[in-house]
Amino acid sequence: SRRRHTRLQGDWSSDVCSSDLISQALEFLSIALPAQWMVLLKVLWLLMLPLTVAFFLLAGVLVSMLGVVLRYYGLKVRLSAKDIEMTGGLLRRFTYKIPLHKVQMLETRSNLLQRLVGFETHKVYQAQSHAAEVGEGSVQLSIPGLESEQSKALDRMLFDKDRSPNYAFRPHVVWMLRTGFFRLLFAIPLIFWGHGFGWFLAVAWMIWIGVSVRKMHEQFHLFVSSHQLVLGKGWIGQRKIGRAHV
């Protein structure tokens, strides 16, 4: 009957799996297309995943760069005897102003690439009490890409007193040895159970830990004067925090 014939067709289609269909499609393409085209299709199929990942990574970078351009287009920072003001933006203009006597902390960040180019990123923190008085939700002002001379000028404007520290503190050598010891523990499995390339990785890891811990110890310092505290730390990604000391 017609109903039974339909059931048989449904049973036949359910027995055919997707791998069979793909193999049949490839066989058809191998017959219809020349051998050179088949090799090209196989290469493109293998490259599809890395090309897709690279496309999305590139798209993310472009979107991030576009956002930075739109936000910081025409960026201007003005320092006066009373306040610090920053204006910028392309589609949406913004203006931030903080009185100098309300500045509580200045934070400086820079990675290895930024130091090679010659600029730093600064964050000016406003006192919490002042933000509560004027009803502002944010208490910090981020200034990207300041050159060395501009950074020094900003520091002088915010902390215009004598900058020579009364006390300078550094961590004890035991801190450096303890930090290096715990990080070297990760190389023990490679030393005892590894061979060849594993030993090479263990030696490279120990050299890296020794150099990095030494540099971190050299960069970590705390300067205390009568008007401010300055904390510096980090090696590849350096960070310096200056806070008004009352």
PDB file of N, CA and C in Angstrom, residues 49 63 69 88 131 207 239:
ATOM      1  N   LEU A  49      39.891  25.766  10.330  1.00  0.00           N
ATOM      2  CA  LEU A  49      39.873  26.046  11.770  1.00  0.00           C
ATOM      3  C   LEU A  49      40.876  27.124  12.159  1.00  0.00           C
ATOM      4  N   VAL A  63      38.129  45.697  16.625  1.00  0.00           N
ATOM      5  CA  VAL A  63      37.039  46.296  17.406  1.00  0.00           C
ATOM      6  C   VAL A  63      37.589  47.027  18.625  1.00  0.00           C
ATOM      7  N   VAL A  69      39.995  54.415  19.720  1.00  0.00           N
ATOM      8  CA  VAL A  69      40.008  55.640  18.907  1.00  0.00           C
ATOM      9  C   VAL A  69      38.774  56.485  19.181  1.00  0.00           C
ATOM     10  N   GLY A  88      37.940  64.642  25.757  1.00  0.00           N
ATOM     11  CA  GLY A  88      38.184  63.816  24.588  1.00  0.00           C
ATOM     12  C   GLY A  88      36.912  63.140  24.133  1.00  0.00           C
ATOM     13  N   ALA A 131      33.953  62.776  46.217  1.00  0.00           N
ATOM     14  CA  ALA A 131      33.050  62.124  45.281  1.00  0.00           C
ATOM     15  C   ALA A 131      31.654  61.985  45.881  1.00  0.00           C
ATOM     16  N   ILE A 207      66.588  28.993  35.381  1.00  0.00           N
ATOM     17  CA  ILE A 207      67.268  30.250  35.022  1.00  0.00           C
ATOM     18  C   ILE A 207      66.278  31.413  34.996  1.00  0.00           C
ATOM     19  N   ARG A 239      54.724  48.896  38.244  1.00  0.00           N
ATOM     20  CA  ARG A 239      53.627  49.666  38.838  1.00  0.00           C
ATOM     21  C   ARG A 239      54.188  50.539  39.951  1.00  0.00           C
TER      22      ARG A 239
END
